[in-house]
């Protein structure tokens, strides 16, 4: 099962909050009645409005919240093949997997947070082709440009810092690698997104960015992390974390270097985004969606069918049931025997 808006799952936290609210309200109601009259008299006066109806109405409201949440996350199950027109932009995503990306100034760490946001970004794409390059001291194409966004997501999932033997951050090399991977006669409709902390160990990034721009590639750079500097965790043994140290035994700190990333963006007519602690690639998607698009022709595509309507209908049914349940039972001879001892 897939979800169109998985970020709305946080609304499930409202369920225990709603249940607690109904419980507290009921307890306050009982206390207020107890201070009003004796329990025997209260029992006779409110015999038609017992706790069962209150619990039932509260339960139906919680079920309404549950199924509204499932409708909002837009579940997709069941597939069908369709011929669709592919029109969009070639987008190559370059992800830094050097050890500095293990720093935890973004939760749970820079790399995992970047992978999460890339997955969300890919979910936004429609007719665009997307590819993935991973890099550190060296780089290679993990996923060539493809219209199969699901395949790109699968290849991204298992990426880790262990995949590249040569450590460091060679930004110029990854730009050259992306330029080669996005080669062709067309000198437009090409985007390179670089997610990195910008700690370049190679140099010549400006020249590489200019060469990419001559091939029609617009580069967006995303600076990940903080400029204040944080240690790099290398391994964890139970509750103890071992941090990276230099040969002299000093703690190695990793800092975001925005200057290099800004230079790359400027030289390629792109933009630099500082993720800080708020990494959101939808800003870049909004920029890319304004670009001129190319026609990739017709192709078969697996379409996952939206099923939110089912959950929305069930939610409405629960809401109506809860609304029409009376708080008091309808009885004949309401007052008969109420005040008899």
Short mmCIF file of C-alpha atoms in Angstrom, two decimals:
data_model
loop_
_atom_site.label_atom_id
_atom_site.label_comp_id
_atom_site.label_asym_id
_atom_site.label_seq_id
_atom_site.Cartn_x
_atom_site.Cartn_y
_atom_site.Cartn_z
CA UNK A 1 0.00 0.00 0.00
CA UNK A 2 1.22 3.50 -0.86
CA UNK A 3 0.23 6.83 0.60
CA UNK A 4 -0.10 10.14 -1.24
CA UNK A 5 0.25 12.29 1.91
CA UNK A 6 1.98 10.16 4.58
CA UNK A 7 2.84 13.30 6.56
CA UNK A 8 -0.78 13.42 7.79
CA UNK A 9 -0.25 10.28 9.88
CA UNK A 10 0.69 12.62 12.73
CA UNK A 11 -3.06 13.27 13.13
CA UNK A 12 -3.36 9.81 14.68
CA UNK A 13 -1.94 11.43 17.81
CA UNK A 14 -5.30 13.20 18.15
CA UNK A 15 -7.03 9.87 18.91
CA UNK A 16 -5.62 9.28 22.42
CA UNK A 17 -5.97 13.03 23.07
CA UNK A 18 -9.67 12.89 22.12
CA UNK A 19 -10.23 9.77 24.25
CA UNK A 20 -8.57 11.45 27.23
CA UNK A 21 -10.67 14.57 26.68
CA UNK A 22 -13.94 12.58 26.71
CA UNK A 23 -12.84 10.71 29.83
CA UNK A 24 -11.97 13.92 31.71
CA UNK A 25 -15.25 15.58 30.67
CA UNK A 26 -17.23 12.57 31.89
CA UNK A 27 -15.41 12.52 35.24
CA UNK A 28 -16.07 16.25 35.71
CA UNK A 29 -19.72 15.71 34.85
CA UNK A 30 -20.04 12.93 37.46
CA UNK A 31 -18.38 15.11 40.11
CA UNK A 32 -20.67 18.02 39.33
CA UNK A 33 -23.77 15.83 39.67
CA UNK A 34 -22.49 14.33 42.91
CA UNK A 35 -22.22 17.81 44.43
CA UNK A 36 -25.75 18.64 43.24
CA UNK A 37 -27.72 15.82 44.92
CA UNK A 38 -27.50 12.44 46.57
CA UNK A 39 -26.37 9.57 44.37
CA UNK A 40 -29.67 7.68 44.74
CA UNK A 41 -31.64 10.70 43.55
CA UNK A 42 -29.21 11.36 40.69
CA UNK A 43 -29.52 7.75 39.58
CA UNK A 44 -33.31 8.05 39.38
CA UNK A 45 -33.26 11.43 37.67
CA UNK A 46 -30.71 10.37 35.03
CA UNK A 47 -31.69 6.75 34.51
CA UNK A 48 -32.29 7.46 30.82
CA UNK A 49 -28.85 9.00 30.30
CA UNK A 50 -26.39 6.38 31.45
CA UNK A 51 -22.65 6.23 30.66
CA UNK A 52 -23.16 3.66 27.87
CA UNK A 53 -24.57 6.25 25.46
CA UNK A 54 -21.80 8.73 26.24
CA UNK A 55 -19.16 6.06 25.67
CA UNK A 56 -20.84 5.03 22.41
CA UNK A 57 -20.99 8.59 21.04
CA UNK A 58 -17.36 9.18 22.08
CA UNK A 59 -16.28 5.95 20.37
CA UNK A 60 -17.99 6.88 17.11
CA UNK A 61 -16.30 10.30 17.18
CA UNK A 62 -12.86 8.67 17.65
CA UNK A 63 -13.60 6.28 14.76
CA UNK A 64 -14.56 9.31 12.68
CA UNK A 65 -11.15 10.88 13.43
CA UNK A 66 -9.37 7.62 12.59
CA UNK A 67 -10.96 7.19 9.16
CA UNK A 68 -10.65 10.91 8.31
CA UNK A 69 -6.92 10.54 8.94
CA UNK A 70 -6.75 7.52 6.62
CA UNK A 71 -8.60 9.54 3.98
CA UNK A 72 -6.16 12.45 4.32
CA UNK A 73 -3.05 10.25 3.87
CA UNK A 74 -4.59 9.14 0.53
CA UNK A 75 -4.02 5.36 0.60
CA UNK A 76 -3.36 3.79 -2.78
CA UNK A 77 -3.85 0.09 -3.41
CA UNK A 78 -4.77 -1.77 -6.52
CA UNK A 79 -2.87 -1.04 -9.72
CA UNK A 80 -3.68 -0.63 -13.39
CA UNK A 81 -1.64 -0.01 -16.54
CA UNK A 82 -2.25 3.23 -18.40
CA UNK A 83 -0.71 4.98 -21.39
CA UNK A 84 0.38 8.37 -20.13
CA UNK A 85 2.05 11.34 -21.75
CA UNK A 86 5.44 12.03 -20.20
CA UNK A 87 6.37 15.67 -20.12
CA UNK A 88 8.82 17.16 -17.70
CA UNK A 89 12.44 17.82 -16.78
CA UNK A 90 15.51 15.60 -16.34
CA UNK A 91 16.47 15.75 -12.66
CA UNK A 92 19.65 14.18 -11.36
CA UNK A 93 19.94 14.09 -7.56
CA UNK A 94 23.47 13.95 -6.12
CA UNK A 95 23.60 12.79 -2.50
CA UNK A 96 26.68 13.26 -0.33
CA UNK A 97 27.40 10.05 1.62
CA UNK A 98 30.70 11.04 3.24
CA UNK A 99 31.13 10.28 6.94
CA UNK A 100 30.30 13.89 7.85
CA UNK A 101 26.71 13.13 6.73
CA UNK A 102 26.37 10.97 9.85
CA UNK A 103 26.36 14.12 12.00
CA UNK A 104 23.18 14.44 14.03
CA UNK A 105 22.40 18.15 13.75
CA UNK A 106 19.47 16.95 11.60
CA UNK A 107 17.44 14.11 13.10
CA UNK A 108 18.16 11.24 13.01
CA UNK A 109 21.27 12.28 11.06
CA UNK A 110 22.04 14.32 7.95
CA UNK A 111 22.04 11.35 5.56
CA UNK A 112 18.80 9.71 6.71
CA UNK A 113 17.00 13.05 6.81
CA UNK A 114 18.21 13.85 3.28
CA UNK A 115 17.01 10.43 2.04
CA UNK A 116 13.59 11.02 3.61
CA UNK A 117 13.22 14.40 1.91
CA UNK A 118 14.42 13.01 -1.42
CA UNK A 119 11.71 10.33 -1.22
CA UNK A 120 9.12 13.03 -0.57
CA UNK A 121 10.51 15.05 -3.46
CA UNK A 122 10.28 12.10 -5.86
CA UNK A 123 6.64 11.61 -4.80
CA UNK A 124 5.94 15.15 -6.03
CA UNK A 125 7.27 14.45 -9.53
CA UNK A 126 4.88 13.74 -12.37
CA UNK A 127 6.32 13.32 -15.88
CA UNK A 128 9.92 14.14 -14.91
CA UNK A 129 12.80 11.72 -15.29
CA UNK A 130 14.87 11.29 -12.15
CA UNK A 131 18.27 9.79 -11.45
CA UNK A 132 20.55 9.37 -8.44
CA UNK A 133 24.28 9.88 -7.97
CA UNK A 134 26.01 9.14 -4.68
CA UNK A 135 29.38 10.61 -3.86
CA UNK A 136 32.07 11.22 -1.28
CA UNK A 137 35.73 11.22 -2.39
CA UNK A 138 34.49 9.50 -5.55
CA UNK A 139 31.10 9.31 -7.20
CA UNK A 140 29.02 6.92 -9.28
CA UNK A 141 25.56 6.76 -10.78
CA UNK A 142 23.33 4.72 -8.51
CA UNK A 143 20.24 5.13 -10.68
CA UNK A 144 20.31 6.40 -14.30
CA UNK A 145 17.62 8.83 -15.44
CA UNK A 146 14.32 6.99 -15.41
CA UNK A 147 10.58 7.55 -15.53
CA UNK A 148 10.17 4.72 -13.02
CA UNK A 149 10.06 6.76 -9.82
CA UNK A 150 9.38 3.67 -7.69
CA UNK A 151 12.64 2.08 -8.87
CA UNK A 152 14.56 5.25 -7.96
CA UNK A 153 13.03 5.15 -4.48
CA UNK A 154 14.08 1.52 -4.01
CA UNK A 155 17.67 2.29 -5.05
CA UNK A 156 17.78 5.24 -2.66
CA UNK A 157 16.53 3.26 0.32
CA UNK A 158 19.66 1.20 0.97
CA UNK A 159 22.25 3.96 0.40
CA UNK A 160 24.75 4.31 3.26
CA UNK A 161 28.15 5.87 3.97
CA UNK A 162 29.80 2.45 3.53
CA UNK A 163 29.15 2.45 -0.21
CA UNK A 164 32.12 4.66 -1.09
CA UNK A 165 35.63 3.59 -0.09
CA UNK A 166 37.36 6.92 -0.74
CA UNK A 167 36.17 9.43 1.82
CA UNK A 168 36.08 13.21 1.46
CA UNK A 169 33.74 15.38 -0.59
CA UNK A 170 34.63 15.81 -4.29
CA UNK A 171 31.97 18.25 -5.52
CA UNK A 172 33.66 19.00 -8.85
CA UNK A 173 33.82 15.28 -9.63
CA UNK A 174 30.12 14.75 -8.96
CA UNK A 175 29.21 17.71 -11.21
CA UNK A 176 31.30 16.19 -14.03
CA UNK A 177 29.71 12.79 -13.40
CA UNK A 178 26.20 14.29 -13.56
CA UNK A 179 27.02 16.23 -16.73
CA UNK A 180 28.14 13.01 -18.38
CA UNK A 181 25.06 11.08 -17.17
CA UNK A 182 22.73 13.81 -18.46
CA UNK A 183 24.50 14.11 -21.81
CA UNK A 184 22.64 14.59 -25.07
CA UNK A 185 21.97 17.10 -27.78
CA UNK A 186 19.41 19.11 -25.81
CA UNK A 187 20.87 21.97 -23.83
CA UNK A 188 17.88 22.60 -21.59
CA UNK A 189 15.36 20.82 -19.36
CA UNK A 190 18.20 19.57 -17.12
CA UNK A 191 18.51 19.99 -13.37
CA UNK A 192 21.15 18.79 -10.93
CA UNK A 193 20.35 18.84 -7.21
CA UNK A 194 23.31 18.50 -4.87
CA UNK A 195 22.64 17.68 -1.21
CA UNK A 196 25.82 18.13 0.79
CA UNK A 197 27.41 19.88 3.74
CA UNK A 198 29.71 21.61 1.24
CA UNK A 199 33.01 20.48 2.75
CA UNK A 200 34.81 20.25 -0.59
CA UNK A 201 38.22 18.54 -0.57
CA UNK A 202 38.98 18.76 -4.29
CA UNK A 203 38.57 22.34 -5.53
CA UNK A 204 37.80 23.52 -9.08
CA UNK A 205 34.05 23.50 -8.37
CA UNK A 206 33.49 26.83 -10.15
CA UNK A 207 34.99 25.51 -13.39
CA UNK A 208 32.94 22.31 -13.20
CA UNK A 209 29.75 24.32 -12.56
CA UNK A 210 30.46 26.60 -15.55
CA UNK A 211 31.01 23.57 -17.79
CA UNK A 212 27.69 22.10 -16.62
CA UNK A 213 25.93 25.40 -17.32
CA UNK A 214 27.28 25.36 -20.89
CA UNK A 215 25.53 21.97 -21.28
CA UNK A 216 22.25 23.56 -20.14
CA UNK A 217 22.30 22.11 -16.64
CA UNK A 218 20.85 24.24 -13.83
CA UNK A 219 22.30 23.29 -10.45
CA UNK A 220 20.41 23.66 -7.19
CA UNK A 221 22.54 23.16 -4.10
CA UNK A 222 21.16 22.30 -0.68
CA UNK A 223 23.39 22.90 2.31
CA UNK A 224 22.74 20.30 4.99
CA UNK A 225 23.68 20.87 8.61
CA UNK A 226 24.72 23.76 10.79
CA UNK A 227 27.63 26.16 10.51
CA UNK A 228 28.41 25.95 14.22
CA UNK A 229 29.98 22.51 13.89
CA UNK A 230 29.10 19.10 15.36
CA UNK A 231 31.08 15.89 15.96
CA UNK A 232 30.87 12.92 13.58
CA UNK A 233 29.65 9.65 15.17
CA UNK A 234 31.51 6.69 13.70
CA UNK A 235 29.98 3.78 15.60
CA UNK A 236 27.78 3.06 18.59
CA UNK A 237 28.34 0.46 21.27
CA UNK A 238 25.27 0.32 23.47
CA UNK A 239 24.73 3.74 24.97
CA UNK A 240 28.28 4.86 24.11
CA UNK A 241 28.98 6.70 20.88
CA UNK A 242 32.50 6.88 19.40
CA UNK A 243 33.21 10.11 17.53
CA UNK A 244 35.74 10.67 14.78
CA UNK A 245 39.13 12.03 15.85
CA UNK A 246 42.20 13.16 13.96
CA UNK A 247 45.67 11.62 14.29
CA UNK A 248 46.43 13.89 17.23
CA UNK A 249 43.36 12.62 19.05
CA UNK A 250 41.38 15.82 18.63
CA UNK A 251 37.65 15.62 18.02
CA UNK A 252 36.82 16.24 14.34
CA UNK A 253 34.00 18.74 13.84
CA UNK A 254 31.95 18.99 10.67
CA UNK A 255 30.55 22.35 9.61
CA UNK A 256 28.30 23.42 6.79
CA UNK A 257 30.28 25.34 4.17
CA UNK A 258 27.69 27.45 2.34
CA UNK A 259 30.24 29.49 0.35
CA UNK A 260 31.21 26.60 -1.94
CA UNK A 261 27.60 25.57 -2.51
CA UNK A 262 26.55 29.16 -3.25
CA UNK A 263 29.39 29.45 -5.78
CA UNK A 264 28.21 26.32 -7.60
CA UNK A 265 24.62 27.63 -7.79
CA UNK A 266 25.67 31.08 -9.02
CA UNK A 267 27.94 29.71 -11.76
CA UNK A 268 25.14 27.47 -13.11
CA UNK A 269 22.22 29.93 -12.91
CA UNK A 270 20.68 27.92 -10.11
CA UNK A 271 19.89 28.64 -6.48
CA UNK A 272 21.33 27.76 -3.10
CA UNK A 273 19.06 26.62 -0.29
CA UNK A 274 20.15 26.39 3.32
CA UNK A 275 18.39 23.43 4.89
CA UNK A 276 19.50 24.20 8.44
CA UNK A 277 17.24 22.16 10.70
CA UNK A 278 14.32 22.49 8.25
CA UNK A 279 15.07 20.45 5.13
CA UNK A 280 12.14 20.76 2.72
CA UNK A 281 12.75 20.02 -0.96
CA UNK A 282 9.28 21.20 -2.01
CA UNK A 283 10.81 24.67 -2.37
CA UNK A 284 13.07 23.34 -5.11
CA UNK A 285 10.22 21.44 -6.73
CA UNK A 286 8.27 24.70 -6.97
CA UNK A 287 11.25 26.25 -8.77
CA UNK A 288 11.68 23.32 -11.15
CA UNK A 289 7.96 23.18 -12.00
CA UNK A 290 8.27 26.68 -13.51
CA UNK A 291 10.90 25.52 -16.00
CA UNK A 292 10.20 24.75 -19.64
CA UNK A 293 9.43 21.06 -20.05
CA UNK A 294 10.33 18.56 -22.74
CA UNK A 295 8.11 15.85 -24.18
CA UNK A 296 9.26 12.31 -23.36
CA UNK A 297 6.44 10.76 -25.43
CA UNK A 298 3.81 8.21 -24.43
CA UNK A 299 4.64 5.28 -22.22
CA UNK A 300 2.98 2.61 -20.15
CA UNK A 301 2.81 3.41 -16.47
CA UNK A 302 1.65 1.52 -13.40
CA UNK A 303 -0.94 3.72 -11.74
CA UNK A 304 -1.79 3.11 -8.10
CA UNK A 305 -5.46 3.85 -7.63
CA UNK A 306 -6.59 6.37 -5.02
CA UNK A 307 -8.82 4.76 -2.40
CA UNK A 308 -9.33 7.65 0.02
CA UNK A 309 -13.04 7.80 -0.95
CA UNK A 310 -13.71 4.53 0.90
CA UNK A 311 -12.24 5.83 4.16
CA UNK A 312 -13.94 9.20 3.78
CA UNK A 313 -17.33 7.51 3.31
CA UNK A 314 -16.82 5.34 6.40
CA UNK A 315 -15.80 8.44 8.40
CA UNK A 316 -18.99 10.25 7.35
CA UNK A 317 -21.10 7.21 8.33
CA UNK A 318 -19.53 7.12 11.80
CA UNK A 319 -20.06 10.86 12.20
CA UNK A 320 -23.75 10.59 11.28
CA UNK A 321 -24.32 7.58 13.55
CA UNK A 322 -22.74 9.43 16.47
CA UNK A 323 -24.77 12.54 15.70
CA UNK A 324 -28.14 10.74 15.64
CA UNK A 325 -27.58 8.70 18.80
CA UNK A 326 -29.65 10.53 21.46
CA UNK A 327 -28.00 11.27 24.77
CA UNK A 328 -31.13 10.06 26.60
CA UNK A 329 -33.25 7.00 26.01
CA UNK A 330 -36.80 7.69 24.91
CA UNK A 331 -39.16 6.13 27.41
CA UNK A 332 -42.85 6.29 28.03
CA UNK A 333 -44.12 7.28 31.45
CA UNK A 334 -40.91 9.16 32.15
CA UNK A 335 -41.85 10.32 35.63
CA UNK A 336 -43.53 7.15 36.82
CA UNK A 337 -41.98 6.01 40.09
CA UNK A 338 -39.15 8.56 40.01
CA UNK A 339 -39.73 9.89 43.50
CA UNK A 340 -41.08 6.75 45.12
CA UNK A 341 -39.04 5.41 47.97
#
